[in-house]
mmCIF file with all atom_site columns, C-alpha atoms in Angstrom:
data_model
loop_
_atom_site.group_PDB
_atom_site.id
_atom_site.type_symbol
_atom_site.label_atom_id
_atom_site.label_alt_id
_atom_site.label_comp_id
_atom_site.label_asym_id
_atom_site.label_entity_id
_atom_site.label_seq_id
_atom_site.pdbx_PDB_ins_code
_atom_site.Cartn_x
_atom_site.Cartn_y
_atom_site.Cartn_z
_atom_site.occupancy
_atom_site.B_iso_or_equiv
_atom_site.pdbx_formal_charge
_atom_site.auth_seq_id
_atom_site.auth_comp_id
_atom_site.auth_asym_id
_atom_site.auth_atom_id
_atom_site.pdbx_PDB_model_num
ATOM 1   C CA . MET M 1 1   ? 182.699 266.411 -162.646 1.00 69.00 ? 1   MET M CA 1
ATOM 2   C CA . ASP M 1 2   ? 181.478 265.887 -159.087 1.00 72.00 ? 2   ASP M CA 1
ATOM 3   C CA . VAL M 1 3   ? 180.032 269.397 -159.060 1.00 81.00 ? 3   VAL M CA 1
ATOM 4   C CA . PHE M 1 4   ? 178.147 268.708 -162.298 1.00 81.00 ? 4   PHE M CA 1
ATOM 5   C CA . THR M 1 5   ? 176.762 265.462 -160.858 1.00 80.00 ? 5   THR M CA 1
ATOM 6   C CA . LEU M 1 6   ? 175.675 267.217 -157.685 1.00 80.00 ? 6   LEU M CA 1
ATOM 7   C CA . ALA M 1 7   ? 174.029 270.014 -159.655 1.00 85.00 ? 7   ALA M CA 1
ATOM 8   C CA . LEU M 1 8   ? 172.104 267.548 -161.827 1.00 84.00 ? 8   LEU M CA 1
ATOM 9   C CA . SER M 1 9   ? 170.893 265.477 -158.896 1.00 83.00 ? 9   SER M CA 1
ATOM 10  C CA . LEU M 1 10  ? 169.829 268.536 -156.910 1.00 83.00 ? 10  LEU M CA 1
ATOM 11  C CA . SER M 1 11  ? 168.050 269.927 -159.968 1.00 85.00 ? 11  SER M CA 1
ATOM 12  C CA . SER M 1 12  ? 166.126 266.691 -160.428 1.00 84.00 ? 12  SER M CA 1
ATOM 13  C CA . VAL M 1 13  ? 165.148 266.624 -156.751 1.00 85.00 ? 13  VAL M CA 1
ATOM 14  C CA . VAL M 1 14  ? 163.987 270.249 -156.878 1.00 85.00 ? 14  VAL M CA 1
ATOM 15  C CA . MET M 1 15  ? 162.036 269.629 -160.086 1.00 84.00 ? 15  MET M CA 1
ATOM 16  C CA . LEU M 1 16  ? 160.282 266.567 -158.682 1.00 81.00 ? 16  LEU M CA 1
ATOM 17  C CA . LEU M 1 17  ? 159.611 268.235 -155.315 1.00 83.00 ? 17  LEU M CA 1
ATOM 18  C CA . SER M 1 18  ? 158.105 271.240 -157.068 1.00 82.00 ? 18  SER M CA 1
ATOM 19  C CA . ILE M 1 19  ? 155.387 268.896 -158.332 1.00 80.00 ? 19  ILE M CA 1
ATOM 20  C CA . PHE M 1 20  ? 154.482 267.847 -154.790 1.00 78.00 ? 20  PHE M CA 1
ATOM 21  C CA . THR M 1 21  ? 154.548 271.288 -153.201 1.00 78.00 ? 21  THR M CA 1
ATOM 22  C CA . SER M 1 22  ? 152.553 273.278 -155.751 1.00 76.00 ? 22  SER M CA 1
ATOM 23  C CA . SER M 1 23  ? 148.823 273.269 -156.252 1.00 77.00 ? 23  SER M CA 1
ATOM 24  C CA . PHE M 1 24  ? 147.654 272.527 -159.779 1.00 72.00 ? 24  PHE M CA 1
ATOM 25  C CA . ASP M 1 25  ? 144.482 273.444 -161.609 1.00 75.00 ? 25  ASP M CA 1
ATOM 26  C CA . SER M 1 26  ? 142.884 270.900 -163.891 1.00 72.00 ? 26  SER M CA 1
ATOM 27  C CA . SER M 1 27  ? 144.400 272.586 -166.956 1.00 73.00 ? 27  SER M CA 1
ATOM 28  C CA . ASP M 1 28  ? 147.896 272.230 -165.485 1.00 72.00 ? 28  ASP M CA 1
ATOM 29  C CA . PHE M 1 29  ? 147.649 268.438 -165.539 1.00 74.00 ? 29  PHE M CA 1
ATOM 30  C CA . LEU M 1 30  ? 147.794 268.540 -169.333 1.00 72.00 ? 30  LEU M CA 1
ATOM 31  C CA . SER M 1 31  ? 150.670 270.954 -169.774 1.00 74.00 ? 31  SER M CA 1
ATOM 32  C CA . VAL M 1 32  ? 152.808 271.757 -166.732 1.00 79.00 ? 32  VAL M CA 1
ATOM 33  C CA . LEU M 1 33  ? 152.809 268.443 -164.892 1.00 81.00 ? 33  LEU M CA 1
ATOM 34  C CA . PRO M 1 34  ? 153.978 266.211 -167.794 1.00 79.00 ? 34  PRO M CA 1
ATOM 35  C CA . SER M 1 35  ? 156.746 268.634 -168.714 1.00 79.00 ? 35  SER M CA 1
ATOM 36  C CA . LYS M 1 36  ? 157.977 268.810 -165.115 1.00 82.00 ? 36  LYS M CA 1
ATOM 37  C CA . LEU M 1 37  ? 157.930 265.014 -164.839 1.00 82.00 ? 37  LEU M CA 1
ATOM 38  C CA . THR M 1 38  ? 159.839 264.622 -168.092 1.00 81.00 ? 38  THR M CA 1
ATOM 39  C CA . ILE M 1 39  ? 162.473 267.177 -167.087 1.00 83.00 ? 39  ILE M CA 1
ATOM 40  C CA . GLY M 1 40  ? 162.822 265.658 -163.615 1.00 83.00 ? 40  GLY M CA 1
ATOM 41  C CA . PHE M 1 41  ? 163.300 262.106 -164.899 1.00 82.00 ? 41  PHE M CA 1
ATOM 42  C CA . THR M 1 42  ? 165.736 263.270 -167.584 1.00 82.00 ? 42  THR M CA 1
ATOM 43  C CA . LEU M 1 43  ? 167.828 265.162 -165.040 1.00 84.00 ? 43  LEU M CA 1
ATOM 44  C CA . LEU M 1 44  ? 167.771 262.143 -162.747 1.00 83.00 ? 44  LEU M CA 1
ATOM 45  C CA . PHE M 1 45  ? 169.038 259.862 -165.516 1.00 80.00 ? 45  PHE M CA 1
ATOM 46  C CA . PHE M 1 46  ? 171.831 262.278 -166.489 1.00 84.00 ? 46  PHE M CA 1
ATOM 47  C CA . SER M 1 47  ? 172.768 262.606 -162.833 1.00 85.00 ? 47  SER M CA 1
ATOM 48  C CA . LEU M 1 48  ? 173.178 258.841 -162.619 1.00 80.00 ? 48  LEU M CA 1
ATOM 49  C CA . LEU M 1 49  ? 175.188 258.804 -165.831 1.00 81.00 ? 49  LEU M CA 1
ATOM 50  C CA . THR M 1 50  ? 177.586 261.533 -164.690 1.00 83.00 ? 50  THR M CA 1
ATOM 51  C CA . SER M 1 51  ? 178.051 259.905 -161.293 1.00 82.00 ? 51  SER M CA 1
ATOM 52  C CA . MET M 1 52  ? 179.032 256.646 -163.022 1.00 78.00 ? 52  MET M CA 1
ATOM 53  C CA . ILE M 1 53  ? 181.496 258.534 -165.246 1.00 79.00 ? 53  ILE M CA 1
ATOM 54  C CA . THR M 1 54  ? 182.991 260.195 -162.168 1.00 82.00 ? 54  THR M CA 1
ATOM 55  C CA . PHE M 1 55  ? 183.201 256.841 -160.409 1.00 78.00 ? 55  PHE M CA 1
ATOM 56  C CA . LEU M 1 56  ? 184.944 255.299 -163.403 1.00 74.00 ? 56  LEU M CA 1
ATOM 57  C CA . ALA M 1 57  ? 187.402 258.188 -163.676 1.00 76.00 ? 57  ALA M CA 1
ATOM 58  C CA . SER M 1 58  ? 188.366 257.925 -160.025 1.00 77.00 ? 58  SER M CA 1
ATOM 59  C CA . ILE M 1 59  ? 188.907 254.170 -160.348 1.00 73.00 ? 59  ILE M CA 1
ATOM 60  C CA . LEU M 1 60  ? 191.047 254.630 -163.447 1.00 71.00 ? 60  LEU M CA 1
ATOM 61  C CA . ILE M 1 61  ? 193.177 257.236 -161.694 1.00 74.00 ? 61  ILE M CA 1
ATOM 62  C CA . HIS M 1 62  ? 193.573 255.016 -158.643 1.00 73.00 ? 62  HIS M CA 1
ATOM 63  C CA . LEU M 1 63  ? 194.397 251.793 -160.482 1.00 70.00 ? 63  LEU M CA 1
ATOM 64  C CA . GLU M 1 64  ? 196.593 253.454 -163.113 1.00 66.00 ? 64  GLU M CA 1
ATOM 65  C CA . LYS M 1 65  ? 194.593 252.074 -166.052 1.00 60.00 ? 65  LYS M CA 1
ATOM 66  C CA . LYS M 1 66  ? 194.698 248.390 -165.123 1.00 66.00 ? 66  LYS M CA 1
ATOM 67  C CA . TRP M 1 67  ? 191.654 246.278 -165.966 1.00 65.00 ? 67  TRP M CA 1
ATOM 68  C CA . THR M 1 68  ? 189.993 249.067 -167.944 1.00 67.00 ? 68  THR M CA 1
ATOM 69  C CA . ALA M 1 69  ? 187.595 246.875 -169.953 1.00 68.00 ? 69  ALA M CA 1
ATOM 70  C CA . THR M 1 70  ? 186.292 245.141 -166.842 1.00 72.00 ? 70  THR M CA 1
ATOM 71  C CA . LEU M 1 71  ? 185.880 248.433 -165.019 1.00 68.00 ? 71  LEU M CA 1
ATOM 72  C CA . TYR M 1 72  ? 183.943 249.949 -167.902 1.00 71.00 ? 72  TYR M CA 1
ATOM 73  C CA . VAL M 1 73  ? 181.477 247.071 -167.769 1.00 73.00 ? 73  VAL M CA 1
ATOM 74  C CA . VAL M 1 74  ? 181.165 247.214 -163.977 1.00 74.00 ? 74  VAL M CA 1
ATOM 75  C CA . ALA M 1 75  ? 180.830 250.992 -163.847 1.00 70.00 ? 75  ALA M CA 1
ATOM 76  C CA . PHE M 1 76  ? 178.225 251.280 -166.590 1.00 75.00 ? 76  PHE M CA 1
ATOM 77  C CA . PHE M 1 77  ? 176.133 248.268 -165.589 1.00 79.00 ? 77  PHE M CA 1
ATOM 78  C CA . PRO M 1 78  ? 173.842 250.338 -163.303 1.00 76.00 ? 78  PRO M CA 1
ATOM 79  C CA . VAL M 1 79  ? 173.397 252.926 -166.049 1.00 73.00 ? 79  VAL M CA 1
ATOM 80  C CA . THR M 1 80  ? 172.291 250.306 -168.561 1.00 79.00 ? 80  THR M CA 1
ATOM 81  C CA . VAL M 1 81  ? 169.926 248.717 -166.039 1.00 81.00 ? 81  VAL M CA 1
ATOM 82  C CA . VAL M 1 82  ? 168.306 252.080 -165.302 1.00 76.00 ? 82  VAL M CA 1
ATOM 83  C CA . ALA M 1 83  ? 168.159 252.917 -169.016 1.00 75.00 ? 83  ALA M CA 1
ATOM 84  C CA . LEU M 1 84  ? 166.477 249.616 -169.843 1.00 80.00 ? 84  LEU M CA 1
ATOM 85  C CA . MET M 1 85  ? 163.939 250.237 -167.083 1.00 81.00 ? 85  MET M CA 1
ATOM 86  C CA . GLN M 1 86  ? 163.456 253.971 -167.739 1.00 76.00 ? 86  GLN M CA 1
ATOM 87  C CA . PHE M 1 87  ? 163.108 254.208 -171.526 1.00 78.00 ? 87  PHE M CA 1
ATOM 88  C CA . PRO M 1 88  ? 160.025 251.965 -171.937 1.00 82.00 ? 88  PRO M CA 1
ATOM 89  C CA . PHE M 1 89  ? 158.323 253.951 -169.169 1.00 79.00 ? 89  PHE M CA 1
ATOM 90  C CA . ASN M 1 90  ? 159.275 257.213 -170.851 1.00 75.00 ? 90  ASN M CA 1
ATOM 91  C CA . ALA M 1 91  ? 158.050 256.005 -174.264 1.00 80.00 ? 91  ALA M CA 1
ATOM 92  C CA . ALA M 1 92  ? 154.722 254.860 -172.788 1.00 83.00 ? 92  ALA M CA 1
ATOM 93  C CA . PHE M 1 93  ? 154.383 258.161 -170.943 1.00 78.00 ? 93  PHE M CA 1
ATOM 94  C CA . VAL M 1 94  ? 154.887 260.172 -174.143 1.00 78.00 ? 94  VAL M CA 1
ATOM 95  C CA . ALA M 1 95  ? 152.502 257.929 -176.118 1.00 84.00 ? 95  ALA M CA 1
ATOM 96  C CA . ASN M 1 96  ? 149.775 258.262 -173.493 1.00 82.00 ? 96  ASN M CA 1
ATOM 97  C CA . LEU M 1 97  ? 150.359 262.001 -173.298 1.00 77.00 ? 97  LEU M CA 1
ATOM 98  C CA . LYS M 1 98  ? 149.879 262.313 -177.066 1.00 81.00 ? 98  LYS M CA 1
ATOM 99  C CA . LEU M 1 99  ? 146.714 260.217 -176.829 1.00 83.00 ? 99  LEU M CA 1
ATOM 100 C CA . ILE M 1 100 ? 145.323 262.440 -174.090 1.00 79.00 ? 100 ILE M CA 1
ATOM 101 C CA . TYR M 1 101 ? 146.184 265.574 -176.045 1.00 77.00 ? 101 TYR M CA 1
ATOM 102 C CA . ALA M 1 102 ? 144.420 264.120 -179.101 1.00 82.00 ? 102 ALA M CA 1
ATOM 103 C CA . LEU M 1 103 ? 141.307 263.251 -177.071 1.00 81.00 ? 103 LEU M CA 1
ATOM 104 C CA . VAL M 1 104 ? 141.147 266.692 -175.488 1.00 76.00 ? 104 VAL M CA 1
ATOM 105 C CA . GLY M 1 105 ? 141.828 268.423 -178.796 1.00 73.00 ? 105 GLY M CA 1
ATOM 106 C CA . LEU M 1 106 ? 145.089 270.137 -177.989 1.00 65.00 ? 106 LEU M CA 1
ATOM 107 C CA . ILE M 1 107 ? 146.936 268.630 -180.954 1.00 62.00 ? 107 ILE M CA 1
#
């Protein structure tokens, strides 16, 4: 599971760094850039989720399944905080992207 977490976090870093290092034309701002941002943020969220699952699994192995309900709450608290902060941003991003596509005439 650690390897999967590492692969997801490195993929999100590479995806987000590819935005900074490449030069975009004006047409790329409507197609390539939003898709790269969406993929990068999605990979970052799944990386956080898998790291919390790995953290929880290591705690459960170490403590021999004592206090499991409390540990579930503690381990998944950062994931819920990030989800509550991330999803409204993602919904607004998609809504604005659809509005821009409608104004430009791509939809």
